[in-house]
Amino acid sequence: MIEQPKKKRFWSGLFRSRSNAQSSDGLVVWPRFCVCLRTPLIKASQEEGEPPRTASDGDLLSRMAGSRRRPRRPDPRDRGMVREQLNGHFYELLPLTEWPPAGISSDEELTLGQAMELIAGGVPTHKGHKRPVTHASDHYYGLYATTAGNHGDGDDSVNQHNAMTQLMTLRVQGSGPPTHPWETLEQPSFAFGVGARPGTITLNSWASRSSFMPPAIALRDPGVVPREVELTQVFERLKDLEAGLEDDDPELMYQQLYKRFLRDPEKSSTPHKRMEQQITDLVMCLSGPDWIDFTNPKNQVVTRFIYDTTPENHEQYLRFFYQLLLSIELELRINSRLHTDWAKERLMQQIPPRIQWNLALARRWRDNIRVEEYGATAEQVRLRFKLRKRQTKMLKRFAQMMKWSNLAETLDVLKERDADGSVLTVSSHAMAFFSGLVLPGPTFPFLIMNSLLDIDPDKATDNLALLTHLNPNCGFQYRNSYTYWTSTSIVGKVLAPTCLEVAGWVGPARPSTDLGRSQIARIRARRPRQRMTPEDIATMAERCDPLGPPAETYPVREYELVTPEGSSSYDAVDTVRIEMLSLKPPPEATLPPSQSPPQPQQQQQQGAELGPGWFDAAIQFAIAGISWPLRLSYDVCFVQAWPCSDGPHPLFFDYVHKVVRADEVVEIKDWVRPRSRSHPQSQPQPTNGSGNGNGSGSLRDRSALSTPIAGSGGKHTPQEEDDDDAERVLVISAFGVKDNEVLARAWCAHWGLSAVVADIGKTCMACAIREAYAATLTVVILVEEQSDGLD
């Protein structure tokens, strides 16, 4: 019998400090932009893509210094003679129930083709991408992840129609959904960002959060000043452009632009009748400082500039539509039928971000709004909104899914306002939502929720008027019935398994006695402790290779079939229940000056309605009758695992991991930083849930909330000491009731560990562990989808 080599279990350098990158302001170099415009507008072949990695591509890690450890294979000289064939054995590809499969000995050696068929068939393989940022130095970059290999059996993202997130994303160039995450205007891309399970994100979104983007790019003095115009001139041209651009008549196109809106600086010598010259003039004109900057989050609810149609707002009203008109003129010229798709894409890559947001506004307007009537004043303007009926149905469905407390009265008001056409006059947020004039990005969740609050006739909604995308990590309680949380808040991420996630909101969630009857809560949380680096992105494919390092043959004994414990209804943990959601105001001394301290607690007891407040969140669980509170201290992420095909799959031995049940995870203290027996003082002691009382000491000393509270009769079990916790993936079996998954997520938020969440019915345990290695994460949460009876 061949002696089995010792299995190596180390993952050196898993967590490294991020390089201190210095930010620098950059200027758009217009000569480079103009050179792009002079490029011949002819078709070009597609750029040659990098072929997908195979097991024979070689070990990239061996050529890169300081990379994270990838799975390692023992020296073949320690295994004795290698056999090239399987002794003539034939096997049928069926779902594996044992390893080795019937007819194959553990001493066999698989060739590459046999290993790919038997071990890697249907396994999702992940690849990282590092891409430069246009108009920025090489110091800045965008990070992305793509996946293939699972035979097309779905992906890790949610259906945008079902999740009501269509307006949160926009492809920079072209129609239809984007094919790659770097093709959208908003970054990270929402088209590749929302995970399939509530409260999760995609692997690409996790990678993109470590991108290093430049600050706002300073634009040079444009030198192109628009003409003075009247409102009638602007809307007359907007109405004309609904029929398209006069690109078949260069003289008329020149007259329409330069006689009415721009001044041609070279009219007497060489008039700008070529389309690339007009594009340059429009870009330079829109780069002026007097226009609205839509890259600023404060300006991304665009209807606030036109909601007020009184004479006092006429100047701002005119400036907005003038900017919109010039943006449409530019957008139509860039997408002229005279240009090839390659030329359009090449040109859009050179457009500065500020101008791209103007183009996004122009596309939203052209897709969703038409001019019916216009005059010299804003009161005379009448618009037709093509999406109003669809958005009305969406809001109705959203309210029903959120189990809105005042549902009947709210839907009655919605029906009445839709019938008389006054639904857009409720507020600027309602105008943006029902018109579809929504810029891509994080504003849409607040537009739909504020529209619902504004239409609800209950006076209690007045206390919720300050919901804003400028404070995204928030939620609110409405009429003491339910709480609702944004998908970006840590409370929403943790409670999501017990709720629905739609349109960027998680709810309906359990109420909290710490909030007023109707009150907004803004949640404080630390940044997560884990991030990816460019080196991690470059070696992602090698770290998740199902075969391990490339070799001439692949010994069967180096793989094992891992199966989750407690996946059946009889073995699942059923002793975990959520007791309460705790929201405590932080000390005033810890709040920044811009954040007002919360109202006194006695005002809430007297029934006074409170304004928005800042809170520290915690969830208290009952585990076998013992209370375990966990603080949601870190704003961690939960990555939806990619589905695999033809699973379960074997796992290479060097993907080291440890499996625990959900009710056992609270006894594990700080998985990423294991303790040493030489420092017993670092062990947390049972407390009353408030720490050591003086707020001093390390996080490990203060954060004793993963131990039973005093008086609960809980038994403190010391953690199993193991010095290689940082090298392993902790697999938490959270099958059974959804409270088990909430407990696992709360434990992650308590210790600052992001995790991969895998539905065992779609992703096998081995593929989930490999994805955790690809994402440089050390926690996997295994769950099993349960029907909630909802469509």
Coordinates of N, CA and C in Angstrom, one line a residue, residues 223-358:
G223 N -14.4 76.7 -22.1 CA -14.3 77.6 -23.2 C -15.4 77.7 -24.2
V224 N -16.5 76.9 -24.0 CA -17.6 76.9 -24.9 C -18.8 77.3 -24.0
V225 N -19.4 78.5 -24.3 CA -20.5 79.0 -23.5 C -21.8 78.9 -24.3
P226 N -22.9 78.4 -23.7 CA -24.1 78.3 -24.5 C -24.8 79.6 -24.6
R227 N -25.7 79.7 -25.6 CA -26.5 80.9 -25.8 C -27.6 81.1 -24.8
E228 N -28.1 82.3 -24.6 CA -29.2 82.5 -23.8 C -30.5 82.0 -24.5
V229 N -31.3 81.3 -23.8 CA -32.5 80.7 -24.4 C -33.7 81.0 -23.5
E230 N -34.9 80.8 -24.1 CA -36.1 80.8 -23.4 C -36.7 79.4 -23.2
L231 N -37.6 79.2 -22.3 CA -38.1 77.9 -22.0 C -38.8 77.3 -23.3
T232 N -39.5 78.2 -24.0 CA -40.2 77.7 -25.2 C -39.2 77.1 -26.2
Q233 N -38.1 77.7 -26.4 CA -37.1 77.2 -27.4 C -36.6 75.8 -26.9
V234 N -36.4 75.7 -25.6 CA -35.9 74.4 -25.2 C -36.9 73.3 -25.4
F235 N -38.1 73.5 -25.0 CA -39.1 72.5 -25.2 C -39.5 72.2 -26.7
E236 N -39.4 73.2 -27.5 CA -39.6 73.0 -28.9 C -38.6 72.1 -29.5
R237 N -37.3 72.3 -29.1 CA -36.3 71.4 -29.6 C -36.5 70.0 -29.0
L238 N -36.8 69.9 -27.7 CA -37.1 68.6 -27.1 C -38.1 67.8 -27.8
K239 N -39.2 68.5 -28.2 CA -40.3 67.9 -29.0 C -39.8 67.4 -30.3
D240 N -38.9 68.2 -31.0 CA -38.4 67.8 -32.3 C -37.5 66.6 -32.2
L241 N -36.7 66.5 -31.1 CA -35.8 65.4 -31.0 C -36.5 64.1 -30.7
E242 N -37.8 64.1 -30.3 CA -38.5 62.8 -30.1 C -38.6 62.0 -31.4
A243 N -38.5 62.7 -32.6 CA -38.5 62.0 -33.8 C -37.1 61.6 -34.3
G244 N -36.1 62.0 -33.5 CA -34.7 61.6 -33.9 C -33.9 62.8 -34.4
L245 N -32.6 62.5 -34.6 CA -31.6 63.5 -35.0 C -31.6 63.6 -36.5
E246 N -31.4 64.8 -37.0 CA -31.3 65.0 -38.5 C -29.9 64.7 -39.0
D247 N -29.4 63.5 -38.7 CA -28.0 63.1 -39.1 C -27.9 62.8 -40.6
D248 N -29.0 62.8 -41.3 CA -28.9 62.6 -42.8 C -28.8 64.0 -43.5
D249 N -28.9 65.1 -42.7 CA -28.7 66.4 -43.3 C -27.7 67.2 -42.5
P250 N -26.5 67.2 -42.8 CA -25.4 67.8 -41.9 C -25.7 69.3 -41.8
E251 N -26.1 70.0 -42.9 CA -26.4 71.4 -42.8 C -27.5 71.8 -41.8
L252 N -28.6 71.0 -41.8 CA -29.7 71.3 -40.9 C -29.3 71.0 -39.5
M253 N -28.5 69.9 -39.3 CA -28.0 69.6 -38.0 C -27.1 70.6 -37.4
Y254 N -26.3 71.2 -38.2 CA -25.4 72.3 -37.8 C -26.2 73.5 -37.4
Q255 N -27.2 73.9 -38.2 CA -28.0 75.1 -38.0 C -28.8 74.9 -36.7
Q256 N -29.4 73.7 -36.4 CA -30.2 73.5 -35.2 C -29.3 73.7 -34.0
L257 N -28.1 73.3 -34.0 CA -27.3 73.3 -32.8 C -26.6 74.7 -32.6
Y258 N -26.0 75.2 -33.7 CA -25.2 76.4 -33.5 C -26.0 77.7 -33.7
K259 N -27.0 77.7 -34.4 CA -27.8 78.9 -34.5 C -28.7 79.2 -33.3
R260 N -29.0 78.1 -32.6 CA -30.0 78.3 -31.5 C -29.4 78.1 -30.1
F261 N -28.4 77.3 -29.9 CA -27.9 76.9 -28.6 C -26.4 77.1 -28.3
L262 N -25.6 76.8 -29.2 CA -24.1 77.0 -29.0 C -23.6 78.0 -30.0
R263 N -22.4 78.5 -29.7 CA -21.6 79.4 -30.5 C -20.5 78.7 -31.1
D264 N -20.4 78.7 -32.4 CA -19.3 78.0 -33.1 C -18.0 78.9 -33.1
P265 N -17.0 78.5 -32.4 CA -15.8 79.3 -32.2 C -15.0 79.5 -33.5
E266 N -15.3 78.7 -34.5 CA -14.6 78.7 -35.8 C -15.6 78.9 -37.0
K267 N -16.6 79.7 -36.7 CA -17.6 79.8 -37.7 C -17.1 80.4 -39.0
S268 N -16.2 81.4 -38.9 CA -15.8 82.2 -40.0 C -14.7 81.4 -40.9
S269 N -14.0 80.5 -40.2 CA -12.9 79.8 -40.9 C -13.3 78.4 -41.3
T270 N -13.5 77.6 -40.3 CA -13.9 76.2 -40.5 C -15.1 75.8 -39.7
P271 N -16.3 76.0 -40.1 CA -17.5 75.7 -39.3 C -17.5 74.2 -38.9
H272 N -18.0 74.0 -37.7 CA -18.0 72.6 -37.1 C -19.2 71.8 -37.6
K273 N -19.1 71.4 -38.8 CA -20.2 70.6 -39.4 C -20.0 69.1 -39.3
R274 N -18.8 68.7 -39.0 CA -18.6 67.3 -38.8 C -19.1 66.9 -37.4
M275 N -19.6 65.7 -37.4 CA -20.2 65.2 -36.1 C -19.3 65.1 -35.0
E276 N -18.0 64.7 -35.2 CA -17.1 64.6 -34.1 C -16.7 66.0 -33.5
Q277 N -16.8 67.0 -34.3 CA -16.5 68.4 -33.8 C -17.7 68.8 -32.9
Q278 N -18.9 68.5 -33.3 CA -20.1 68.9 -32.5 C -20.1 68.1 -31.2
I279 N -19.7 66.8 -31.3 CA -19.6 66.0 -30.0 C -18.6 66.7 -29.1
T280 N -17.5 67.1 -29.6 CA -16.5 67.7 -28.7 C -17.0 69.0 -28.1
D281 N -17.7 69.8 -28.9 CA -18.2 71.1 -28.4 C -19.3 70.9 -27.3
L282 N -20.1 69.8 -27.5 CA -21.2 69.6 -26.5 C -20.5 69.0 -25.2
V283 N -19.5 68.2 -25.3 CA -18.9 67.7 -24.1 C -18.2 68.8 -23.4
M284 N -17.5 69.7 -24.1 CA -16.9 70.8 -23.4 C -17.9 71.8 -22.8
C285 N -19.0 72.0 -23.5 CA -20.0 72.9 -22.9 C -20.6 72.3 -21.7
L286 N -20.9 71.0 -21.7 CA -21.5 70.4 -20.5 C -20.5 70.2 -19.3
S287 N -19.3 70.5 -19.6 CA -18.2 70.4 -18.5 C -18.1 71.7 -17.7
G288 N -18.9 72.7 -18.1 CA -18.9 74.0 -17.4 C -19.4 73.8 -15.9
P289 N -18.9 74.7 -15.0 CA -19.2 74.6 -13.6 C -20.7 75.1 -13.3
D290 N -21.4 75.7 -14.2 CA -22.7 76.2 -13.9 C -23.8 75.1 -14.0
W291 N -23.5 74.0 -14.6 CA -24.5 72.9 -14.8 C -24.6 72.1 -13.5
I292 N -25.6 71.3 -13.4 CA -25.9 70.5 -12.2 C -24.9 69.3 -12.4
D293 N -24.2 68.9 -11.3 CA -23.3 67.8 -11.3 C -24.1 66.6 -10.7
F294 N -24.4 65.7 -11.6 CA -25.2 64.5 -11.2 C -24.3 63.4 -10.6
T295 N -23.0 63.5 -10.6 CA -22.2 62.6 -9.9 C -22.3 62.8 -8.4
N296 N -22.7 64.0 -8.0 CA -22.9 64.3 -6.6 C -24.2 63.6 -6.1
P297 N -24.1 62.7 -5.1 CA -25.3 62.0 -4.6 C -26.4 62.9 -4.2
K298 N -26.1 64.1 -3.7 CA -27.2 65.1 -3.3 C -28.0 65.5 -4.5
N299 N -27.5 65.4 -5.7 CA -28.3 65.8 -6.9 C -28.9 64.7 -7.7
Q300 N -28.9 63.4 -7.2 CA -29.3 62.3 -8.0 C -30.8 62.0 -7.9
V301 N -31.5 62.7 -7.0 CA -33.0 62.7 -7.2 C -33.3 63.9 -8.0
V302 N -33.3 63.7 -9.3 CA -33.3 64.8 -10.3 C -34.6 65.6 -10.3
T303 N -35.7 65.0 -9.9 CA -36.9 65.7 -10.0 C -37.1 66.8 -9.0
R304 N -36.2 66.9 -8.1 CA -36.3 68.0 -7.1 C -36.0 69.3 -7.7
F305 N -35.3 69.3 -8.9 CA -35.0 70.6 -9.6 C -36.2 71.1 -10.4
I306 N -37.2 70.2 -10.7 CA -38.3 70.6 -11.6 C -39.7 70.4 -10.9
Y307 N -39.7 69.8 -9.7 CA -41.0 69.6 -9.0 C -41.7 70.9 -8.8
D308 N -41.0 71.9 -8.4 CA -41.5 73.2 -8.1 C -41.7 74.0 -9.4
T309 N -42.9 74.3 -9.8 CA -43.2 75.0 -11.1 C -43.6 76.4 -10.8
T310 N -43.3 76.9 -9.6 CA -43.7 78.3 -9.3 C -42.7 79.3 -10.0
P311 N -43.1 80.6 -10.2 CA -42.2 81.5 -10.8 C -40.8 81.7 -10.1
E312 N -40.9 81.4 -8.8 CA -39.6 81.6 -8.0 C -38.6 80.5 -8.4
N313 N -39.0 79.4 -9.0 CA -38.1 78.3 -9.4 C -37.8 78.3 -10.9
H314 N -38.2 79.4 -11.6 CA -38.2 79.3 -13.0 C -36.7 79.2 -13.5
E315 N -35.8 79.9 -12.9 CA -34.4 79.9 -13.4 C -33.8 78.5 -13.3
Q316 N -34.0 77.8 -12.1 CA -33.5 76.5 -12.0 C -34.2 75.5 -12.9
Y317 N -35.5 75.7 -13.1 CA -36.3 74.8 -14.0 C -35.8 74.9 -15.4
L318 N -35.5 76.2 -15.9 CA -34.9 76.4 -17.2 C -33.6 75.8 -17.3
R319 N -32.7 76.0 -16.3 CA -31.3 75.4 -16.4 C -31.3 73.9 -16.5
F320 N -32.2 73.3 -15.7 CA -32.3 71.8 -15.8 C -32.6 71.3 -17.2
F321 N -33.7 71.9 -17.7 CA -34.1 71.4 -19.1 C -33.1 71.8 -20.2
Y322 N -32.4 72.9 -20.0 CA -31.4 73.3 -21.0 C -30.3 72.2 -20.9
Q323 N -29.9 71.9 -19.7 CA -28.8 70.8 -19.6 C -29.3 69.5 -20.1
L324 N -30.6 69.2 -19.9 CA -31.1 67.9 -20.4 C -31.1 68.0 -22.0
L325 N -31.5 69.1 -22.6 CA -31.5 69.2 -24.0 C -30.1 69.0 -24.6
L326 N -29.1 69.7 -24.1 CA -27.8 69.5 -24.6 C -27.3 68.1 -24.4
S327 N -27.7 67.4 -23.3 CA -27.3 66.0 -23.1 C -28.0 65.1 -24.1
I328 N -29.2 65.4 -24.5 CA -29.9 64.6 -25.5 C -29.2 64.8 -26.9
E329 N -28.9 66.1 -27.2 CA -28.2 66.3 -28.4 C -26.9 65.5 -28.5
L330 N -26.1 65.5 -27.4 CA -24.9 64.7 -27.4 C -25.2 63.2 -27.5
E331 N -26.1 62.7 -26.8 CA -26.4 61.3 -26.8 C -26.9 60.8 -28.1
L332 N -27.7 61.6 -28.9 CA -28.1 61.2 -30.2 C -27.0 61.2 -31.2
R333 N -26.0 62.1 -31.0 CA -24.9 62.2 -31.9 C -23.9 61.0 -31.7
I334 N -23.7 60.6 -30.4 CA -22.9 59.5 -30.1 C -23.5 58.2 -30.7
N335 N -24.8 58.1 -30.5 CA -25.4 56.8 -31.0 C -26.1 57.0 -32.4
S336 N -25.5 57.8 -33.2 CA -26.0 58.0 -34.5 C -25.8 56.7 -35.3
R337 N -26.8 56.5 -36.2 CA -26.7 55.3 -37.1 C -25.6 55.3 -38.0
L338 N -24.9 56.4 -38.2 CA -23.7 56.5 -39.0 C -22.5 55.9 -38.4
H339 N -22.6 55.7 -37.1 CA -21.4 55.1 -36.4 C -21.5 53.6 -36.2
T340 N -20.4 53.0 -36.1 CA -20.4 51.5 -35.8 C -20.5 51.3 -34.3
D341 N -20.9 50.1 -33.9 CA -20.9 49.8 -32.5 C -19.6 49.9 -31.9
W342 N -18.5 49.5 -32.6 CA -17.2 49.6 -32.0 C -16.8 51.0 -31.8
A343 N -17.1 51.9 -32.7 CA -16.8 53.3 -32.6 C -17.5 54.0 -31.4
K344 N -18.8 53.6 -31.2 CA -19.6 54.1 -30.1 C -19.0 53.7 -28.8
E345 N -18.6 52.4 -28.7 CA -18.1 51.9 -27.4 C -16.7 52.5 -27.1
R346 N -15.9 52.7 -28.2 CA -14.6 53.4 -28.0 C -14.8 54.8 -27.5
L347 N -15.8 55.5 -28.1 CA -16.0 56.9 -27.7 C -16.5 57.0 -26.3
M348 N -17.4 56.1 -25.9 CA -18.0 56.2 -24.6 C -16.9 56.0 -23.5
Q349 N -15.9 55.2 -23.8 CA -14.8 54.9 -22.9 C -14.0 56.2 -22.6
Q350 N -14.0 57.2 -23.5 CA -13.3 58.4 -23.3 C -14.1 59.5 -22.7
I351 N -15.4 59.3 -22.6 CA -16.3 60.4 -22.0 C -16.1 60.5 -20.5
P352 N -15.8 61.6 -20.0 CA -15.6 61.8 -18.5 C -16.9 61.3 -17.7
P353 N -16.7 60.8 -16.5 CA -17.9 60.4 -15.7 C -19.0 61.4 -15.6
R354 N -18.6 62.6 -15.4 CA -19.7 63.7 -15.2 C -20.5 63.8 -16.4
I355 N -20.0 63.7 -17.6 CA -20.8 63.7 -18.8 C -21.6 62.4 -19.0
Q356 N -21.0 61.3 -18.6 CA -21.8 60.1 -18.7 C -23.0 60.1 -17.9
W357 N -23.0 60.7 -16.7 CA -24.2 60.8 -15.9 C -25.3 61.7 -16.6
N358 N -24.8 62.7 -17.3 CA -25.7 63.5 -18.1 C -26.4 62.7 -19.2

